[in-house]
CSV table of C-alpha atoms in Angstrom, one decimal:
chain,number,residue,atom,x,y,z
A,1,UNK,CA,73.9,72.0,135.7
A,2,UNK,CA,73.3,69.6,132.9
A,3,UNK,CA,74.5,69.5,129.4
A,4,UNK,CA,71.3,69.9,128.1
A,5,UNK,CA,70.5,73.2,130.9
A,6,UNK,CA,73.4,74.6,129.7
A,7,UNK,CA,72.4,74.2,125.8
A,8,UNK,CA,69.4,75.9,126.2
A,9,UNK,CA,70.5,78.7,128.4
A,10,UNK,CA,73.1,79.0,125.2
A,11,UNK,CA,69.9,79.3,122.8
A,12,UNK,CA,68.4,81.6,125.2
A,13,UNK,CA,71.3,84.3,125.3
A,14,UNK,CA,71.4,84.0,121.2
A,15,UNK,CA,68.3,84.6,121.1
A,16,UNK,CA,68.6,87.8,123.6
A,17,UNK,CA,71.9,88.6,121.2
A,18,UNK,CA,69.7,88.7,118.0
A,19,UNK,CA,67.1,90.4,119.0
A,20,UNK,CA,69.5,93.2,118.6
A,21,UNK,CA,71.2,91.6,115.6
A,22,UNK,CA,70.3,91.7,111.8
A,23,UNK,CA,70.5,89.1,109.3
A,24,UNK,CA,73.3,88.0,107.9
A,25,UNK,CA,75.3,85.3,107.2
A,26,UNK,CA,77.6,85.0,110.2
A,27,UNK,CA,74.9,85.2,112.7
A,28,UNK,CA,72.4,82.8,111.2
A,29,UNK,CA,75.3,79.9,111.0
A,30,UNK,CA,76.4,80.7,114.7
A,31,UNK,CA,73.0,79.9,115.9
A,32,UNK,CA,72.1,77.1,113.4
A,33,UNK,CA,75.6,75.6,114.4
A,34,UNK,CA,74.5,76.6,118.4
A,35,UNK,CA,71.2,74.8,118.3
A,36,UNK,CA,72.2,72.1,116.5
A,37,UNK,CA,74.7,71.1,119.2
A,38,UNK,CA,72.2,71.7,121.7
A,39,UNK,CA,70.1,69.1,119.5
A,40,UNK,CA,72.7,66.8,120.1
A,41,UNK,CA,72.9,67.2,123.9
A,42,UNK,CA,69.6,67.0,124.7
A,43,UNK,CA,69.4,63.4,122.9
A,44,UNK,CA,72.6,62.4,125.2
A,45,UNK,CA,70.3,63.3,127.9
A,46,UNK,CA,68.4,60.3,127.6
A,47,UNK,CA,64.3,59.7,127.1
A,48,UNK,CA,61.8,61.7,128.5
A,49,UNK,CA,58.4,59.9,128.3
A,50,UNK,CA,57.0,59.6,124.7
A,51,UNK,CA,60.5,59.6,123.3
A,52,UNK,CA,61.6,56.3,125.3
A,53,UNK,CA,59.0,54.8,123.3
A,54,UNK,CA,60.0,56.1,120.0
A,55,UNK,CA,63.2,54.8,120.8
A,56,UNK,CA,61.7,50.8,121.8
A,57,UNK,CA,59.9,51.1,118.7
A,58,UNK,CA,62.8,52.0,116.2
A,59,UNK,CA,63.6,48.1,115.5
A,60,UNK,CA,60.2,46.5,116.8
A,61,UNK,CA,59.6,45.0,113.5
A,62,UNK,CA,56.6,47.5,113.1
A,63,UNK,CA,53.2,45.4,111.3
A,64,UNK,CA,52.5,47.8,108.4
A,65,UNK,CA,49.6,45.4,107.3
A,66,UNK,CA,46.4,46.5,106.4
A,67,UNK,CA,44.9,45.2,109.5
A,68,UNK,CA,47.0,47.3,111.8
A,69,UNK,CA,45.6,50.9,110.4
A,70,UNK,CA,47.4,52.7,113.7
A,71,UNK,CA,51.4,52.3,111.8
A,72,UNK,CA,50.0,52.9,108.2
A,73,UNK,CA,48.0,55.8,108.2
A,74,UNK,CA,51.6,57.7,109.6
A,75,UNK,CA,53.6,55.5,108.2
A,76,UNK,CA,56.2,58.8,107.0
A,77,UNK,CA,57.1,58.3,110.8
A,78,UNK,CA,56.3,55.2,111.5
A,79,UNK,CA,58.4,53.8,108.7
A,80,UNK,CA,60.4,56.7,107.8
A,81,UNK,CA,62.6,56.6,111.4
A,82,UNK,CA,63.1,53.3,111.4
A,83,UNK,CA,64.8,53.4,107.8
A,84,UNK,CA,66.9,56.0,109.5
A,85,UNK,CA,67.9,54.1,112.2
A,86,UNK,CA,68.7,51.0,109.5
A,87,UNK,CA,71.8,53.3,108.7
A,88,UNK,CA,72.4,54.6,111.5
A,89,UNK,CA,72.3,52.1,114.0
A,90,UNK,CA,72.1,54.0,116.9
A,91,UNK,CA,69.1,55.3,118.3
A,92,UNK,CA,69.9,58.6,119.8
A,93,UNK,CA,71.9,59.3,116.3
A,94,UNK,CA,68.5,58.3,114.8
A,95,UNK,CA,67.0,61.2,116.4
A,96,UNK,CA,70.1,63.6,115.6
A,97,UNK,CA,69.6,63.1,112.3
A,98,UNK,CA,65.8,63.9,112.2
A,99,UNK,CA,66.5,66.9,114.1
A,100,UNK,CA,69.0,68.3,111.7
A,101,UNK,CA,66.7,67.9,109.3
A,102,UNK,CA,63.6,69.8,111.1
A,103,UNK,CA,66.1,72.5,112.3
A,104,UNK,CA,67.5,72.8,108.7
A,105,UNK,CA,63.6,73.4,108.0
A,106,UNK,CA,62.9,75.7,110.5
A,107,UNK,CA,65.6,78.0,109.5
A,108,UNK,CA,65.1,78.1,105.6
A,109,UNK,CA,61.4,78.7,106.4
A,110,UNK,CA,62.2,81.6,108.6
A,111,UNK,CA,65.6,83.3,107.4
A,112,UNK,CA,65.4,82.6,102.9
A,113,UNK,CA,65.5,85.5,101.0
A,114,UNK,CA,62.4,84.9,99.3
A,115,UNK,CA,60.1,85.0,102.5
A,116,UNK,CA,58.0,88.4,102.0
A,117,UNK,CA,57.7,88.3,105.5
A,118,UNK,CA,61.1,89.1,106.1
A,119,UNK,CA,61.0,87.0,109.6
A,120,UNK,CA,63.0,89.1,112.2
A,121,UNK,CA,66.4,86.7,113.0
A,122,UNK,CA,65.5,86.4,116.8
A,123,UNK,CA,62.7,84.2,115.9
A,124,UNK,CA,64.7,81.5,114.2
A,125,UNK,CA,66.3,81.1,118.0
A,126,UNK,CA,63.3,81.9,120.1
A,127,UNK,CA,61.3,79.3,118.3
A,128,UNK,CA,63.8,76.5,119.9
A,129,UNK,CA,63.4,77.5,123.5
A,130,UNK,CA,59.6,79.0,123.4
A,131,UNK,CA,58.2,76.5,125.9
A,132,UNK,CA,55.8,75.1,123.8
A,133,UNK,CA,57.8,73.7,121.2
A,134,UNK,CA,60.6,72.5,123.9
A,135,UNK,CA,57.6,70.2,125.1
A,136,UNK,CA,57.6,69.3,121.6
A,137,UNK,CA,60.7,68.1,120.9
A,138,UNK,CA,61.3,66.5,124.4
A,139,UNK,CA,58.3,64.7,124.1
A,140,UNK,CA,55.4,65.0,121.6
A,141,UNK,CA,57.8,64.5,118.8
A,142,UNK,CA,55.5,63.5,116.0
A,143,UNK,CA,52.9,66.5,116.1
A,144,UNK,CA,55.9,68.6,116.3
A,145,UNK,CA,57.3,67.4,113.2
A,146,UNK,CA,54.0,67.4,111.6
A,147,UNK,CA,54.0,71.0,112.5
A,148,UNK,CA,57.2,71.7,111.3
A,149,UNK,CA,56.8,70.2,107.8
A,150,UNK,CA,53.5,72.4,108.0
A,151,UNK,CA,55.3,75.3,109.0
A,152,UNK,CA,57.9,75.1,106.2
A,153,UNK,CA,55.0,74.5,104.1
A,154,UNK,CA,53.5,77.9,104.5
A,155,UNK,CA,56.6,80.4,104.8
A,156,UNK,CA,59.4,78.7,102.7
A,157,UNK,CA,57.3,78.0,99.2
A,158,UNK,CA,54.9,80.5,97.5
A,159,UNK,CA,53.3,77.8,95.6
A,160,UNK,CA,50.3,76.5,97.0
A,161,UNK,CA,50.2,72.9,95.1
A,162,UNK,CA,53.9,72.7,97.0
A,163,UNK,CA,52.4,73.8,100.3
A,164,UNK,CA,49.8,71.1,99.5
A,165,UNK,CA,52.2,68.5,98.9
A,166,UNK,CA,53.9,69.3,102.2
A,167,UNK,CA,50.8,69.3,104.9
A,168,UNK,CA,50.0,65.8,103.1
A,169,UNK,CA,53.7,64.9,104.2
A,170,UNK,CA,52.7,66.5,107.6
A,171,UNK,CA,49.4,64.9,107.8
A,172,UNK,CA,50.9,61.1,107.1
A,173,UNK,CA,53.8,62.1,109.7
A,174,UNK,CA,50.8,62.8,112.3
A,175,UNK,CA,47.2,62.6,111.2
A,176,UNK,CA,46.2,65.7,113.7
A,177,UNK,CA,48.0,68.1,111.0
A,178,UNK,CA,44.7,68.3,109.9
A,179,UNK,CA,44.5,70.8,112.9
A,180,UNK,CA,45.6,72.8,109.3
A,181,UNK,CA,43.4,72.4,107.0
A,182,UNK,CA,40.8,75.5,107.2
A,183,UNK,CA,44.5,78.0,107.5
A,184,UNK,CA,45.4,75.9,104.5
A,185,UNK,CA,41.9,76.8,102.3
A,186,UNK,CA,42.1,80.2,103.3
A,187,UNK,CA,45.7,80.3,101.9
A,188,UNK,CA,44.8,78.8,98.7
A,189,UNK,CA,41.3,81.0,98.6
A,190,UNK,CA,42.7,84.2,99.5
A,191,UNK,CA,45.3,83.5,96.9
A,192,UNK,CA,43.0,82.6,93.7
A,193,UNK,CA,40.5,85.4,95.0
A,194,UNK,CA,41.3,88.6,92.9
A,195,UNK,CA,40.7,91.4,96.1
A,196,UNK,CA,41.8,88.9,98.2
A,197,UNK,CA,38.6,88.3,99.9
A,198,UNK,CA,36.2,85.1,100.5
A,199,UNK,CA,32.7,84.5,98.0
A,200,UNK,CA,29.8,82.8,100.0
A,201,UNK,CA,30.5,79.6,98.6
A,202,UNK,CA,34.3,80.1,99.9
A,203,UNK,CA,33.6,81.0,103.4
A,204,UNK,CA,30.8,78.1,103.6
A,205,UNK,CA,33.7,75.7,102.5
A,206,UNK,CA,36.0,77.1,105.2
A,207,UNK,CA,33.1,76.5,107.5
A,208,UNK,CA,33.1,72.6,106.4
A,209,UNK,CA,36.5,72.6,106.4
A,210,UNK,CA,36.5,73.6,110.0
A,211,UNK,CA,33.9,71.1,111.2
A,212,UNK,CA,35.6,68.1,109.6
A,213,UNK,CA,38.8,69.5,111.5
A,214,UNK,CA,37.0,69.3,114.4
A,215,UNK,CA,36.2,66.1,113.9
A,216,UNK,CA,39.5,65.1,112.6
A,217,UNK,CA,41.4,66.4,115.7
A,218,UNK,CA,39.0,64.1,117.7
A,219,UNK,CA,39.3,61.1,116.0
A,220,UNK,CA,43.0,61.3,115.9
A,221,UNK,CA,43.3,61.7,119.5
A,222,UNK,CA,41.1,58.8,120.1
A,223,UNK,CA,43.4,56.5,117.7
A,224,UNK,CA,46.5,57.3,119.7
A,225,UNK,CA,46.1,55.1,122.5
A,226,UNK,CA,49.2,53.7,123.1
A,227,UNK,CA,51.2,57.3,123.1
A,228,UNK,CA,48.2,59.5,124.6
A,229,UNK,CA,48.3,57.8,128.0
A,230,UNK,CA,52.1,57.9,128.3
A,231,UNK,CA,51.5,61.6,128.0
A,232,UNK,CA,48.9,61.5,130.4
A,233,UNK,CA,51.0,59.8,133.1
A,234,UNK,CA,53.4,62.9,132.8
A,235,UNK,CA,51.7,64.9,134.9
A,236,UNK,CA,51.9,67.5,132.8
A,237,UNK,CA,49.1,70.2,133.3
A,238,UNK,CA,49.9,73.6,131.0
A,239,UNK,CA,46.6,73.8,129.8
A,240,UNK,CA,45.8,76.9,131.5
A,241,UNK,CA,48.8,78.5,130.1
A,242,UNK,CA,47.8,77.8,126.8
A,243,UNK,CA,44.9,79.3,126.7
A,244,UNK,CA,46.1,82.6,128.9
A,245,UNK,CA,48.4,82.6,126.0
A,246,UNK,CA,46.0,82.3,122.8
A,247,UNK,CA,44.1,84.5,124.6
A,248,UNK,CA,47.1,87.0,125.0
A,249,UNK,CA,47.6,86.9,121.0
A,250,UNK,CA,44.6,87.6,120.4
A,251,UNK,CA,43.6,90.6,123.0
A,252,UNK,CA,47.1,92.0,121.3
A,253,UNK,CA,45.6,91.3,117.8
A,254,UNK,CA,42.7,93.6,118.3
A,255,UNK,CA,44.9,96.5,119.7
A,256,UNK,CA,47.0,96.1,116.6
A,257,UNK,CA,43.8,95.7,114.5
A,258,UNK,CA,43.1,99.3,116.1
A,259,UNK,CA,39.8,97.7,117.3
A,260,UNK,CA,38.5,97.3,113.5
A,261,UNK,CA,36.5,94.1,113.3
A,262,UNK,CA,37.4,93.6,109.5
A,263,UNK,CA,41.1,94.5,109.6
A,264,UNK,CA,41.1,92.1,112.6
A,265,UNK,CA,39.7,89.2,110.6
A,266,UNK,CA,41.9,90.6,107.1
A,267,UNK,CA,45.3,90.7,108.4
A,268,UNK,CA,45.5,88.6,112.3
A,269,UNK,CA,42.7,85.7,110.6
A,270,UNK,CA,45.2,83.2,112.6
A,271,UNK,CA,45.1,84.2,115.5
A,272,UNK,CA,41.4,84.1,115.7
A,273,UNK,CA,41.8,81.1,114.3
A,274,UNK,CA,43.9,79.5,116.8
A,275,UNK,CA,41.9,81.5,119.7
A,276,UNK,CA,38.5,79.9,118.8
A,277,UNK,CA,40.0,76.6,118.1
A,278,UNK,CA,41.9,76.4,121.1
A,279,UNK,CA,39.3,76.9,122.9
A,280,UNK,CA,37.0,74.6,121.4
A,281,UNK,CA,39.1,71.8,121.7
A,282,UNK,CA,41.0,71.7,124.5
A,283,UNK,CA,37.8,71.2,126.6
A,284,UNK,CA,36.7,68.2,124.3
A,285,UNK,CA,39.8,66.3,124.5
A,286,UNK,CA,41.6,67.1,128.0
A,287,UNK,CA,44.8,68.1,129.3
A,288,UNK,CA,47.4,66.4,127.7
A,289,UNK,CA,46.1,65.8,124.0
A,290,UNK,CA,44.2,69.8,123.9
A,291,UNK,CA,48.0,71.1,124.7
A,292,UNK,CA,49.2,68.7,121.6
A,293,UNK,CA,46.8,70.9,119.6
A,294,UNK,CA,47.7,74.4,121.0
A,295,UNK,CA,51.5,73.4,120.3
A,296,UNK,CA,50.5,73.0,117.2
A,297,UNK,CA,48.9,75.8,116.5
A,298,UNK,CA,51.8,78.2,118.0
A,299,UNK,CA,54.1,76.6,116.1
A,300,UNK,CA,52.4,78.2,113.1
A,301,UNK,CA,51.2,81.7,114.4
A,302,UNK,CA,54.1,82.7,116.1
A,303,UNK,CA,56.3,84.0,113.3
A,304,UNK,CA,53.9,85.7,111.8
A,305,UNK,CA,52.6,87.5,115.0
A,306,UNK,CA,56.5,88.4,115.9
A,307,UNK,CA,56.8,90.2,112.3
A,308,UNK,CA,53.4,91.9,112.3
A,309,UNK,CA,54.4,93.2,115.6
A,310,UNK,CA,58.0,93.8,115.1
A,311,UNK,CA,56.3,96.1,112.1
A,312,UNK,CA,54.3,98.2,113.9
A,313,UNK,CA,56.8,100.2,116.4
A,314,UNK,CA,59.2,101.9,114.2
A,315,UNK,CA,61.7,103.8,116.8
A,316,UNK,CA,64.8,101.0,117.1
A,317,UNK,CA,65.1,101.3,120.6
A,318,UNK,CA,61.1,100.6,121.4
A,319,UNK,CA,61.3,97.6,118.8
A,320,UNK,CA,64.4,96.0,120.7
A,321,UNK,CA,62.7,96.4,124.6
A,322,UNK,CA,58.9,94.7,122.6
A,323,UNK,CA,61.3,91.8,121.2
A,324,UNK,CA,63.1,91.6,124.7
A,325,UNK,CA,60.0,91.1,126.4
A,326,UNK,CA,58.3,88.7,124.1
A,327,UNK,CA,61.7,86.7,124.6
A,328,UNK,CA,62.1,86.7,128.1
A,329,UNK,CA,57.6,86.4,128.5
A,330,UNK,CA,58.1,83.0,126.1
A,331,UNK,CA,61.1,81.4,127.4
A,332,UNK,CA,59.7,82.1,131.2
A,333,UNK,CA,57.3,79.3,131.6
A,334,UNK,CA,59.8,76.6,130.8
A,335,UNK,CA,62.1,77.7,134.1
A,336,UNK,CA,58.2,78.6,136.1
A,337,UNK,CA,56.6,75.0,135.4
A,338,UNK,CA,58.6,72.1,136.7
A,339,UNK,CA,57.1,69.5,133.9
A,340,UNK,CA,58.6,72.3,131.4
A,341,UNK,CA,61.9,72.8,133.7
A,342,UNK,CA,62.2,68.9,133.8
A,343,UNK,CA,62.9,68.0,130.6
A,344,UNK,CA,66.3,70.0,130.8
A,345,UNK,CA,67.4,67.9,133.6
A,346,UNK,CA,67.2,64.2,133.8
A,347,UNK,CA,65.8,61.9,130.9
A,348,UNK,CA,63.3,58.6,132.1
């Protein structure tokens, strides 16, 4: 058993631990402490696929000229880690350090005080070894910290100019964050509206908003060259999981939703987001680059679908066995699929 196998199996059994825990101090800074060593393993690992090159490219000397649009329109990463590794001056430390920084985010977004959504502590955990976001830290590392940055946009500020602030970070970091934009008008829309509902004009500019998404996503995909066919060698196929999983959100969404067509679309809006999405992308772009984009979009929806069904069943001991099984149903693909299984073993 490797390091790294071992780490994670660690994160897992927190994980299982605080799905019967409640907040508090203690707890939060044993598995901050727990998944931050298991950061640090998995970078001792080695490379797996994208993140070799991330590593070659830390002191190539990157052109940031005008003429070379591919570093500067993400030039937050593009220049941003190689400042890191200036002081550093070691690559895997590089990487440390940007991981204690996305974990530090995660957790404040999730666990402060002043979330109203009152994240249950199992999710801080669970969102380091749900199989899509392992994929994304192993390997498509800048949507992941695009969606991170996004992520700690929307549940650790209130302020909408701040959340604003924060996807442009995100979107400069990676330029498919716009994957965001239409969740982010409907934020800002649902907030200014007084009953908390969307005016013609309102819902015809989420509908533009949506289509230059669209459009967005497929642009970007088509500007990343270089990193999309290293993903593509991988020979990593989850696609079909993906979508059996959006799909899963949102056939659970309409039970919640008590099969009401408007409370569906008031209170579970992302996850018919995401669904539709999803599904309208991934078939446009293919394998590889359509399961960047579902990544993305879980990396978003899954707290809020963990506390809105955490909410519903009241009795203690039914709410433990639905957390158990959402655990052990999201942690299962990544010991099932040997390209998710991988990555916790051996490094390129």
């Amino acid at each position: 058993m490797t390091f790294e196998l071992a780490g994670y199996l660690l994160i897992c059994a927190l994980t299982i631990f605080a799905t019967l825990s409640t907040r508090n101090v203690l707890s939060i800074l044993l598995i901050y402490l727990s998944v931050i060593g298991y950061m640090i393993a998995v970078r001792f690992a080695g490379y797996d696929y994208d993140m070799y090159l991330y590593a070659r490219m830390l002191d190539a000397g990157l052109d940031f000229s005008a003429d070379n649009v591919y570093y500067v329109r993400e030039f937050v990463f593009w220049f941003g880690l190689p400042k890191i590794f200036d002081l550093v001056q070691d690559q895997k430390w590089t990487f440390i350090v940007v991981d204690i920084i996305w974990v530090s985010l995660l957790f404040y977004a999730l666990l402060n005080k002043k979330n109203s959504s009152r994240i249950p502590l199992f999710c801080a955990p669970f969102m380091i070894v749900f199989f899509p976001l392992l994929m994304g830290y192993q390997n498509i590392y800048r949507q992941f910290l695009a969606s991170i940055f996004v992520l700690f946009a929307f549940y650790g500020f209130r302020n909408k100019y701040v959340v604003y602030l924060l996807s442009m970070v995100a979107f400069f970091i990676h330029n498919s964050a716009i994957i965001y934009l239409p969740l982010l008008y409907l934020y800002a829309a649902r907030k200014a509206s007084p009953t908390g509902k969307l005016n013609i004009l309102q819902k015809g500019m989420f509908a533009l908003s949506y289509v230059v998404m669209v459009g967005g996503i497929y642009y970007s995909s088509l500007s990343d060259t270089d990193l999309s066919k290293s993903s593509d060698s991988t020979g990593i196929s989850l696609g079909p999981a993906y979508a059996a999983l959006f799909a899963a959100f949102f056939i659970a969404s309409i039970f919640m939703a008590r099969f009401k067509v408007k409370e569906l679309f008031s209170q579970y809006a992302y996850i018919v987001y995401s669904f539709f999405s999803f599904l309208l992308i991934w078939p446009v772009l293919g394998g590889a680059q359509g399961e960047r984009v579902g990544m993305m979009l879980l990396i978003i929806i899954v707290p809020m679908f963990v506390t809105q069904l955490d909410g519903i069943f009241r009795q203690p001991t039914l709410r433990i066995t639905v957390r158990l099984l959402f655990v052990l149903l999201g942690i299962a693909p990544s010991f099932l699929f040997s390209s998710a299984f991988n990555f916790l073993l051996t490094g390129s």
